C-alpha cells in the first residue's frame, strides 16, 4: 500500500485516517444501541420489566426501535444541513463543528439514568445523529478533493473499512458469546449503569482524537480555490502532493481545478438551489447519488448487520451462543474483506465492473440461502442445539455474501458519489447522498424485524431480486470514473466539451506559471535588499 508513489501520498492517507474517525463513529453508533438496550440491567432500570419480573416485549421493542431510529433521524437532517455549512466554513472547520455537536449528544446519552430518564438517551441520540450525519456527508468530499486521481478510489474507500470496524468494535464492547467466552460490558459490568455509560462514553475517544487530528491537516485546495484563495490553495495542494508549488504536476492540477471552478462560476453566477440541481450535467448526478444509495440500503446488508442475531436465528443458529457467535464472525469477515478490496483491487478493477460483480454475487447468495431455507425449514431446531448442516450452509452463503458486498456495493457508492460532482455543487451532492443513505437506513431498520417475521425465506428472495434486478441493471449504465480527475467529471457528464476544457486549462496554467514566477522574483529581490 505504501510503495514509491504512495509514500508521496502519505499526507492524504493521514488526512483520511483523521477525518474517517468520524466515519468509524457512524459504524460504532449504528451497532451499539441494540446491544445496550438488550442488557438486563438497562431493561430493569428504565422500566421495561413488568411486576412479574418478565420483560414487557411491546415496550422493550418500542424502546429498542426508538433508540436505534432517532440517531438515523438526526443524521438525516445533519447530512442535509451540512451543505450550506460546508460551503461557508470549509471542509475542515465544518467537521470540527459537527464533531462538537456529536460530543454534546454523547454526553447526554452517557449521563442518562437515575433522575435523568430515558429521554436523555433519546435526546442525546438525536443530537449525536445530527453530528454523524454532517460528518458522513463532509468527510468523503474532503478526502476526495485532496486525493490524487490514481489512488482516490482506495483512499476514499477507506471510509467503508472504518464503518465496518466501528460496527465490529461495538459488537465486542457490549455483547457476550457465552459464559466461558465473553467480551465487553455484557459480562464485566452487567449489574450497573455502566452497561450503557461505558459504550456511550467510549464515543468520546474517536471524536476527541478526530478533533485533535484536524489541527494537523490543511483545508481542501478545491474549496479554497472556489473562494478565491488561489495561492493558499496552491500551497495546500503542493503540501498534499509533497511537491513544490512550481512543480509542473502541481501547476497542471491547480490549473484544472481553477478551470473547472471558473467555468462553473461564469455559467452559474449567484448559484441557487435550482441552478445547483438543474444546471448542465448536474441533475443526472443527483439522480445517480439518490438511486445508488437507495439500492445500497435495500441490498440486505443493513438488515443482516443490525439484526444479525435474529437473522442467524431464523436460519437455525438458535440460542444466544450460536446466534451471536455467528454474527460476530460475520462482522470480522466483513472488515477483512473490505480491507482486502480497498487496498488491493479498487483501483485495478474499476468502479463499474466491481459494482456489477459485487451485486450479482450478492443476489446469487441470497437466492441460494432462500432456496435452502425453503426446502430445509429450521423450525424444529431447539435453542442451543448444534446447528444442522443446512443452517451451516446458509451461514457460509451469508459469509460469502458479505465478501461480495465488501468488494463493491459497500464501499463504491461513497467513492463514486464523492467523485462525480463539481467543486461548487459537491457539498450539495454529498448532502443529498448522505441524506438518502440515512433516510433509507432508517426505513430498513424499522421494517426489518417485521419482514423477518412475516416473509421467512421470501426475505432472501426479495433482497436477491433487488440486487440483481435493481443495482446490477443500474451498474450497467453508470459511466466509469477510475483514473479520471475530479475536473474531468464535467466532460463525462456533458457539462463542458473536451476542447473547451483543454483550452481553458492551458490559459489557467500559463497565468498560474506567470504568477508563481513573479512571486519567486519578488522574494529574490527582497533577499537582495
Short mmCIF file of C-alpha atoms in Angstrom, two decimals, residues 92-516:
data_model
loop_
_atom_site.label_atom_id
_atom_site.label_comp_id
_atom_site.label_asym_id
_atom_site.label_seq_id
_atom_site.Cartn_x
_atom_site.Cartn_y
_atom_site.Cartn_z
CA UNK A 92 -12.12 21.17 7.97
CA UNK A 93 -13.97 23.58 10.27
CA UNK A 94 -17.31 22.02 9.33
CA UNK A 95 -16.01 18.68 10.60
CA UNK A 96 -14.85 20.33 13.82
CA UNK A 97 -18.32 21.85 14.30
CA UNK A 98 -20.20 18.61 13.66
CA UNK A 99 -17.82 16.65 15.89
CA UNK A 100 -18.59 19.13 18.69
CA UNK A 101 -22.33 18.62 18.11
CA UNK A 102 -21.83 14.85 18.21
CA UNK A 103 -19.91 15.11 21.50
CA UNK A 104 -22.76 17.04 23.15
CA UNK A 105 -25.11 14.20 22.24
CA UNK A 106 -22.64 11.61 23.53
CA UNK A 107 -22.53 13.41 26.89
CA UNK A 108 -26.33 13.33 27.16
CA UNK A 109 -26.53 9.59 26.47
CA UNK A 110 -23.68 8.86 28.88
CA UNK A 111 -25.20 10.71 31.86
CA UNK A 112 -28.71 9.24 31.38
CA UNK A 113 -30.09 7.25 34.28
CA UNK A 114 -31.16 7.93 37.84
CA UNK A 115 -33.31 11.04 37.93
CA UNK A 116 -32.41 11.61 34.27
CA UNK A 117 -34.67 9.18 32.44
CA UNK A 118 -34.56 7.58 29.04
CA UNK A 119 -35.38 10.93 27.46
CA UNK A 120 -31.69 11.85 27.87
CA UNK A 121 -30.78 8.86 25.70
CA UNK A 122 -33.36 9.79 23.07
CA UNK A 123 -32.27 13.43 23.04
CA UNK A 124 -28.58 12.54 23.04
CA UNK A 125 -29.02 10.11 20.16
CA UNK A 126 -30.81 12.77 18.08
CA UNK A 127 -28.03 15.31 18.71
CA UNK A 128 -25.31 12.72 18.06
CA UNK A 129 -27.15 11.77 14.87
CA UNK A 130 -27.01 15.36 13.61
CA UNK A 131 -23.26 15.31 14.16
CA UNK A 132 -22.74 11.92 12.50
CA UNK A 133 -24.94 12.89 9.55
CA UNK A 134 -22.90 16.02 8.91
CA UNK A 135 -19.62 14.13 9.23
CA UNK A 136 -20.78 11.35 6.90
CA UNK A 137 -21.57 13.94 4.19
CA UNK A 138 -18.48 16.15 4.51
CA UNK A 139 -15.66 13.70 5.26
CA UNK A 140 -15.78 11.76 1.93
CA UNK A 141 -15.93 15.03 -0.05
CA UNK A 142 -12.94 16.43 1.88
CA UNK A 143 -10.82 13.34 1.30
CA UNK A 144 -11.85 13.03 -2.35
CA UNK A 145 -10.96 16.65 -3.10
CA UNK A 146 -7.47 16.22 -1.64
CA UNK A 147 -6.67 12.82 -3.20
CA UNK A 148 -4.79 12.29 -6.49
CA UNK A 149 -6.84 10.54 -9.13
CA UNK A 150 -4.68 7.39 -9.33
CA UNK A 151 -5.37 6.39 -5.70
CA UNK A 152 -8.54 8.36 -4.97
CA UNK A 153 -10.79 5.28 -5.02
CA UNK A 154 -8.61 3.48 -2.49
CA UNK A 155 -8.27 6.44 -0.13
CA UNK A 156 -11.93 7.44 -0.31
CA UNK A 157 -12.98 3.79 0.09
CA UNK A 158 -11.22 3.55 3.45
CA UNK A 159 -14.45 5.09 4.78
CA UNK A 160 -16.22 1.75 4.34
CA UNK A 161 -13.41 -0.03 6.20
CA UNK A 162 -13.94 2.35 9.11
CA UNK A 163 -17.71 1.80 9.10
CA UNK A 164 -17.16 -1.96 9.25
CA UNK A 165 -14.56 -1.62 12.01
CA UNK A 166 -16.87 0.60 14.05
CA UNK A 167 -19.64 -1.97 13.85
CA UNK A 168 -17.28 -4.80 14.79
CA UNK A 169 -15.91 -2.89 17.79
CA UNK A 170 -19.45 -2.15 19.02
CA UNK A 171 -20.14 -5.87 18.93
CA UNK A 172 -17.22 -6.69 21.19
CA UNK A 173 -17.93 -3.78 23.55
CA UNK A 174 -21.43 -4.79 24.59
CA UNK A 175 -22.10 -8.38 23.59
CA UNK A 176 -21.15 -11.73 25.03
CA UNK A 177 -20.75 -15.06 23.31
CA UNK A 178 -21.29 -17.43 26.24
CA UNK A 179 -20.43 -17.91 29.87
CA UNK A 180 -16.93 -19.08 29.05
CA UNK A 181 -16.20 -16.81 26.08
CA UNK A 182 -17.33 -13.26 26.87
CA UNK A 183 -16.38 -9.76 25.98
CA UNK A 184 -17.43 -6.26 26.99
CA UNK A 185 -19.94 -4.86 29.40
CA UNK A 186 -22.32 -7.80 28.92
CA UNK A 187 -20.03 -9.80 31.21
CA UNK A 188 -17.90 -7.45 33.28
CA UNK A 189 -20.34 -4.60 34.09
CA UNK A 190 -23.67 -6.37 33.74
CA UNK A 191 -25.17 -5.24 37.05
CA UNK A 192 -24.58 -1.49 36.97
CA UNK A 193 -25.36 1.62 34.96
CA UNK A 194 -22.01 1.10 33.24
CA UNK A 195 -23.80 -1.18 30.77
CA UNK A 196 -24.83 1.98 28.86
CA UNK A 197 -22.40 4.59 30.21
CA UNK A 198 -19.27 2.75 29.07
CA UNK A 199 -20.45 2.04 25.48
CA UNK A 200 -21.85 5.56 25.05
CA UNK A 201 -18.90 7.17 26.84
CA UNK A 202 -16.36 5.42 24.61
CA UNK A 203 -17.71 7.50 21.71
CA UNK A 204 -15.69 10.43 23.05
CA UNK A 205 -12.39 8.69 22.27
CA UNK A 206 -12.56 8.69 18.45
CA UNK A 207 -14.38 12.04 18.49
CA UNK A 208 -11.63 13.64 20.59
CA UNK A 209 -8.87 12.09 18.50
CA UNK A 210 -10.56 13.39 15.36
CA UNK A 211 -10.69 16.96 16.69
CA UNK A 212 -7.01 16.80 17.68
CA UNK A 213 -6.10 15.32 14.32
CA UNK A 214 -7.92 18.06 12.40
CA UNK A 215 -5.42 20.55 13.81
CA UNK A 216 -2.67 18.72 11.87
CA UNK A 217 -4.30 18.76 8.40
CA UNK A 218 -4.89 21.50 5.83
CA UNK A 219 -8.03 22.77 4.16
CA UNK A 220 -9.24 21.41 0.83
CA UNK A 221 -7.47 23.12 -2.11
CA UNK A 222 -10.69 22.85 -4.14
CA UNK A 223 -12.73 24.72 -1.52
CA UNK A 224 -10.03 27.40 -1.12
CA UNK A 225 -9.87 27.92 -4.88
CA UNK A 226 -13.67 28.19 -5.06
CA UNK A 227 -13.44 31.05 -2.53
CA UNK A 228 -10.72 32.87 -4.47
CA UNK A 229 -7.79 31.93 -2.19
CA UNK A 230 -5.71 30.65 -5.10
CA UNK A 231 -2.22 30.97 -3.62
CA UNK A 232 -3.25 29.25 -0.39
CA UNK A 233 -4.96 26.54 -2.45
CA UNK A 234 -1.77 26.07 -4.48
CA UNK A 235 0.29 25.80 -1.29
CA UNK A 236 -2.07 23.23 0.23
CA UNK A 237 -2.16 21.19 -3.00
CA UNK A 238 1.65 21.16 -3.10
CA UNK A 239 1.67 20.11 0.57
CA UNK A 240 -0.64 17.16 -0.05
CA UNK A 241 1.42 16.08 -3.09
CA UNK A 242 4.78 16.57 -1.28
CA UNK A 243 5.90 18.82 -4.13
CA UNK A 244 6.95 22.46 -4.59
CA UNK A 245 4.27 24.94 -5.74
CA UNK A 246 6.13 25.47 -9.02
CA UNK A 247 6.15 21.72 -9.80
CA UNK A 248 4.69 21.12 -13.31
CA UNK A 249 2.38 18.39 -11.98
CA UNK A 250 1.04 20.63 -9.21
CA UNK A 251 0.68 23.54 -11.63
CA UNK A 252 -1.30 21.39 -14.06
CA UNK A 253 -3.59 20.02 -11.35
CA UNK A 254 -4.16 23.51 -9.96
CA UNK A 255 -4.91 24.80 -13.44
CA UNK A 256 -7.51 22.03 -13.87
CA UNK A 257 -9.12 22.94 -10.54
CA UNK A 258 -9.23 26.65 -11.42
CA UNK A 259 -10.53 25.98 -14.91
CA UNK A 260 -13.38 23.84 -13.59
CA UNK A 261 -14.28 26.38 -10.90
CA UNK A 262 -14.17 29.40 -13.22
CA UNK A 263 -16.28 27.63 -15.83
CA UNK A 264 -18.86 26.88 -13.17
CA UNK A 265 -18.78 30.39 -11.74
CA UNK A 266 -19.21 32.00 -15.14
CA UNK A 267 -22.04 29.66 -16.07
CA UNK A 268 -23.78 29.80 -12.68
CA UNK A 269 -23.14 33.15 -11.07
CA UNK A 270 -25.24 33.54 -7.93
CA UNK A 271 -25.70 29.79 -7.65
CA UNK A 272 -29.04 28.89 -6.12
CA UNK A 273 -30.74 25.62 -5.33
CA UNK A 274 -32.38 25.47 -8.78
CA UNK A 275 -29.10 26.01 -10.62
CA UNK A 276 -27.23 23.60 -8.34
CA UNK A 277 -29.66 20.78 -9.09
CA UNK A 278 -30.63 21.54 -12.69
CA UNK A 279 -27.52 23.16 -14.21
CA UNK A 280 -25.86 21.49 -17.18
CA UNK A 281 -24.86 17.93 -16.31
CA UNK A 282 -25.95 18.24 -12.67
CA UNK A 283 -29.40 16.67 -12.49
CA UNK A 284 -28.25 13.23 -13.67
CA UNK A 285 -25.54 13.26 -10.99
CA UNK A 286 -28.12 13.87 -8.26
CA UNK A 287 -30.26 11.06 -9.71
CA UNK A 288 -27.25 8.73 -9.55
CA UNK A 289 -26.46 9.78 -5.95
CA UNK A 290 -30.05 9.18 -4.83
CA UNK A 291 -30.57 5.89 -6.68
CA UNK A 292 -27.26 4.25 -5.81
CA UNK A 293 -27.80 4.78 -2.08
CA UNK A 294 -31.45 3.67 -2.15
CA UNK A 295 -30.40 0.42 -3.82
CA UNK A 296 -27.45 0.02 -1.42
CA UNK A 297 -29.68 0.37 1.64
CA UNK A 298 -32.09 -2.25 0.23
CA UNK A 299 -29.28 -4.66 -0.71
CA UNK A 300 -29.83 -6.61 2.53
CA UNK A 301 -26.60 -5.64 4.28
CA UNK A 302 -28.15 -3.32 6.86
CA UNK A 303 -30.82 -5.88 7.71
CA UNK A 304 -28.18 -8.57 8.27
CA UNK A 305 -25.86 -6.23 10.21
CA UNK A 306 -28.40 -4.55 12.53
CA UNK A 307 -30.31 -7.74 13.24
CA UNK A 308 -27.58 -10.34 12.74
CA UNK A 309 -28.56 -12.46 15.79
CA UNK A 310 -32.19 -12.53 14.64
CA UNK A 311 -31.19 -13.30 11.05
CA UNK A 312 -28.90 -16.15 12.10
CA UNK A 313 -31.57 -17.44 14.47
CA UNK A 314 -34.02 -17.51 11.55
CA UNK A 315 -31.71 -19.86 9.62
CA UNK A 316 -31.18 -22.25 12.54
CA UNK A 317 -28.49 -20.74 14.79
CA UNK A 318 -30.73 -20.76 17.86
CA UNK A 319 -29.71 -19.72 21.35
CA UNK A 320 -27.59 -16.76 22.40
CA UNK A 321 -24.26 -18.54 21.97
CA UNK A 322 -24.84 -19.76 18.42
CA UNK A 323 -26.54 -16.66 17.01
CA UNK A 324 -24.10 -14.15 18.50
CA UNK A 325 -21.02 -16.18 17.61
CA UNK A 326 -22.26 -16.50 14.01
CA UNK A 327 -22.98 -12.75 13.79
CA UNK A 328 -19.60 -11.92 15.36
CA UNK A 329 -17.81 -13.97 12.72
CA UNK A 330 -19.90 -12.14 10.10
CA UNK A 331 -18.56 -8.80 11.37
CA UNK A 332 -14.94 -9.97 11.26
CA UNK A 333 -15.35 -11.35 7.73
CA UNK A 334 -16.88 -8.03 6.62
CA UNK A 335 -13.94 -5.97 7.93
CA UNK A 336 -11.35 -8.31 6.43
CA UNK A 337 -13.00 -8.47 3.01
CA UNK A 338 -13.45 -4.69 2.85
CA UNK A 339 -9.79 -4.05 3.66
CA UNK A 340 -8.58 -6.54 1.04
CA UNK A 341 -10.72 -4.97 -1.67
CA UNK A 342 -9.97 -1.33 -0.83
CA UNK A 343 -6.21 -1.77 -0.55
CA UNK A 344 -5.66 -4.23 -3.41
CA UNK A 345 -8.42 -4.14 -6.03
CA UNK A 346 -10.47 -0.93 -6.13
CA UNK A 347 -8.03 0.86 -8.46
CA UNK A 348 -7.35 -2.16 -10.69
CA UNK A 349 -10.90 -3.44 -11.29
CA UNK A 350 -12.54 -0.03 -11.60
CA UNK A 351 -15.87 1.16 -10.24
CA UNK A 352 -18.33 -0.24 -12.75
CA UNK A 353 -17.10 -3.83 -13.07
CA UNK A 354 -16.52 -4.11 -9.30
CA UNK A 355 -20.07 -2.98 -8.54
CA UNK A 356 -21.53 -5.33 -11.16
CA UNK A 357 -19.63 -8.41 -9.90
CA UNK A 358 -20.48 -7.45 -6.32
CA UNK A 359 -24.25 -7.17 -6.67
CA UNK A 360 -24.64 -10.21 -8.92
CA UNK A 361 -22.69 -12.28 -6.38
CA UNK A 362 -24.79 -10.88 -3.53
CA UNK A 363 -28.02 -11.67 -5.34
CA UNK A 364 -26.97 -15.24 -6.11
CA UNK A 365 -26.01 -15.87 -2.47
CA UNK A 366 -29.37 -14.58 -1.24
CA UNK A 367 -31.25 -16.79 -3.71
CA UNK A 368 -29.23 -19.81 -2.53
CA UNK A 369 -29.99 -19.04 1.13
CA UNK A 370 -33.68 -18.58 0.35
CA UNK A 371 -33.83 -21.84 -1.60
CA UNK A 372 -32.11 -23.83 1.18
CA UNK A 373 -34.36 -22.30 3.86
CA UNK A 374 -37.48 -23.07 1.80
CA UNK A 375 -36.52 -26.72 1.34
CA UNK A 376 -34.95 -27.28 4.77
CA UNK A 377 -37.01 -25.32 7.35
CA UNK A 378 -35.35 -24.78 10.73
CA UNK A 379 -38.47 -24.54 12.91
CA UNK A 380 -37.58 -27.71 14.80
CA UNK A 381 -34.12 -26.61 15.93
CA UNK A 382 -34.01 -26.24 19.72
CA UNK A 383 -32.28 -23.34 21.50
CA UNK A 384 -28.59 -24.05 21.97
CA UNK A 385 -28.71 -27.15 19.77
CA UNK A 386 -25.89 -27.71 17.30
CA UNK A 387 -26.97 -26.06 14.02
CA UNK A 388 -27.92 -28.62 11.31
CA UNK A 389 -25.89 -28.89 8.06
CA UNK A 390 -28.44 -26.78 6.15
CA UNK A 391 -28.01 -23.92 8.65
CA UNK A 392 -24.23 -24.12 8.38
CA UNK A 393 -24.54 -23.98 4.59
CA UNK A 394 -26.75 -20.88 4.80
CA UNK A 395 -24.32 -19.20 7.22
CA UNK A 396 -21.47 -19.93 4.79
CA UNK A 397 -23.50 -18.33 1.97
CA UNK A 398 -24.01 -15.21 4.11
CA UNK A 399 -20.27 -15.02 4.80
CA UNK A 400 -19.58 -15.26 1.06
CA UNK A 401 -22.34 -12.69 0.51
CA UNK A 402 -20.62 -10.14 2.74
CA UNK A 403 -17.36 -10.69 0.83
CA UNK A 404 -19.18 -9.76 -2.39
CA UNK A 405 -20.78 -6.79 -0.62
CA UNK A 406 -17.38 -5.57 0.55
CA UNK A 407 -15.90 -5.60 -2.95
CA UNK A 408 -18.42 -3.21 -4.44
CA UNK A 409 -21.84 -2.41 -3.06
CA UNK A 410 -20.41 -1.43 0.34
CA UNK A 411 -17.56 0.99 -0.42
CA UNK A 412 -18.20 2.05 -4.03
CA UNK A 413 -21.35 4.21 -3.68
CA UNK A 414 -19.42 6.57 -1.37
CA UNK A 415 -16.37 6.52 -3.65
CA UNK A 416 -18.42 7.08 -6.80
CA UNK A 417 -20.63 9.87 -5.49
CA UNK A 418 -17.61 11.65 -3.98
CA UNK A 419 -16.05 11.77 -7.46
CA UNK A 420 -18.81 12.83 -9.82
CA UNK A 421 -19.83 16.29 -8.54
CA UNK A 422 -18.07 19.56 -9.46
CA UNK A 423 -16.50 21.58 -6.64
CA UNK A 424 -19.22 24.21 -6.46
CA UNK A 425 -22.03 21.69 -6.01
CA UNK A 426 -20.15 18.82 -4.36
CA UNK A 427 -21.38 19.76 -0.89
CA UNK A 428 -24.99 19.63 -2.18
CA UNK A 429 -24.37 16.28 -3.88
CA UNK A 430 -22.79 14.66 -0.83
CA UNK A 431 -25.53 16.08 1.40
CA UNK A 432 -28.24 14.54 -0.80
CA UNK A 433 -26.34 11.23 -0.92
CA UNK A 434 -25.83 11.10 2.84
CA UNK A 435 -29.41 12.20 3.48
CA UNK A 436 -30.70 9.44 1.19
CA UNK A 437 -28.46 6.92 2.91
CA UNK A 438 -29.70 7.86 6.38
CA UNK A 439 -33.36 8.13 5.37
CA UNK A 440 -33.49 4.63 3.88
CA UNK A 441 -31.21 3.32 6.62
CA UNK A 442 -33.97 4.43 8.99
CA UNK A 443 -36.70 2.81 6.88
CA UNK A 444 -34.87 -0.51 6.52
CA UNK A 445 -34.03 -0.73 10.22
CA UNK A 446 -37.67 -0.09 11.16
CA UNK A 447 -39.20 -2.67 8.83
CA UNK A 448 -36.62 -5.48 9.06
CA UNK A 449 -37.99 -7.15 12.25
CA UNK A 450 -41.44 -7.29 10.62
CA UNK A 451 -40.02 -8.60 7.34
CA UNK A 452 -38.05 -11.33 9.13
CA UNK A 453 -41.18 -12.47 10.97
CA UNK A 454 -43.63 -12.22 8.06
CA UNK A 455 -41.62 -13.24 4.99
CA UNK A 456 -39.31 -16.01 6.23
CA UNK A 457 -37.31 -17.43 3.32
CA UNK A 458 -39.00 -14.95 0.94
CA UNK A 459 -36.97 -12.16 2.58
CA UNK A 460 -33.81 -13.54 0.99
CA UNK A 461 -35.51 -13.85 -2.40
CA UNK A 462 -36.58 -10.20 -2.10
CA UNK A 463 -33.04 -9.00 -1.42
CA UNK A 464 -31.67 -11.19 -4.22
CA UNK A 465 -34.13 -9.69 -6.70
CA UNK A 466 -33.26 -6.12 -5.62
CA UNK A 467 -29.54 -6.77 -6.07
CA UNK A 468 -29.72 -8.44 -9.49
CA UNK A 469 -32.75 -6.68 -10.94
CA UNK A 470 -32.01 -3.27 -9.43
CA UNK A 471 -28.40 -2.50 -8.64
CA UNK A 472 -26.86 -4.75 -11.33
CA UNK A 473 -29.02 -3.13 -14.04
CA UNK A 474 -28.16 0.31 -12.68
CA UNK A 475 -24.42 -0.51 -12.66
CA UNK A 476 -24.53 -1.30 -16.39
CA UNK A 477 -25.44 2.31 -17.28
CA UNK A 478 -23.00 4.07 -14.92
CA UNK A 479 -20.02 5.84 -16.53
CA UNK A 480 -16.60 4.53 -15.44
CA UNK A 481 -14.63 7.06 -13.34
CA UNK A 482 -11.48 5.08 -12.48
CA UNK A 483 -8.33 7.10 -13.17
CA UNK A 484 -10.24 10.27 -14.08
CA UNK A 485 -9.64 13.56 -12.27
CA UNK A 486 -12.49 15.31 -10.47
CA UNK A 487 -12.28 18.10 -13.04
CA UNK A 488 -12.87 15.61 -15.90
CA UNK A 489 -16.30 14.70 -14.50
CA UNK A 490 -17.87 17.73 -16.17
CA UNK A 491 -16.72 16.33 -19.51
CA UNK A 492 -18.07 12.84 -18.71
CA UNK A 493 -21.49 14.24 -17.74
CA UNK A 494 -21.70 16.72 -20.61
CA UNK A 495 -21.38 19.98 -18.69
CA UNK A 496 -18.47 21.13 -20.90
CA UNK A 497 -16.74 19.90 -24.05
CA UNK A 498 -13.27 18.35 -24.02
CA UNK A 499 -11.90 21.00 -26.40
CA UNK A 500 -13.21 23.92 -24.32
CA UNK A 501 -11.82 22.41 -21.11
CA UNK A 502 -8.33 21.84 -22.59
CA UNK A 503 -8.16 25.40 -23.91
CA UNK A 504 -9.25 26.78 -20.53
CA UNK A 505 -6.64 24.65 -18.71
CA UNK A 506 -3.85 25.95 -20.91
CA UNK A 507 -4.83 29.56 -20.20
CA UNK A 508 -5.02 28.90 -16.46
CA UNK A 509 -1.68 27.07 -16.48
CA UNK A 510 0.04 29.99 -18.23
CA UNK A 511 -1.47 32.53 -15.82
CA UNK A 512 -0.56 30.40 -12.79
CA UNK A 513 3.00 29.90 -14.03
CA UNK A 514 3.31 33.65 -14.55
CA UNK A 515 2.05 34.35 -11.01
CA UNK A 516 4.46 31.84 -9.46
#
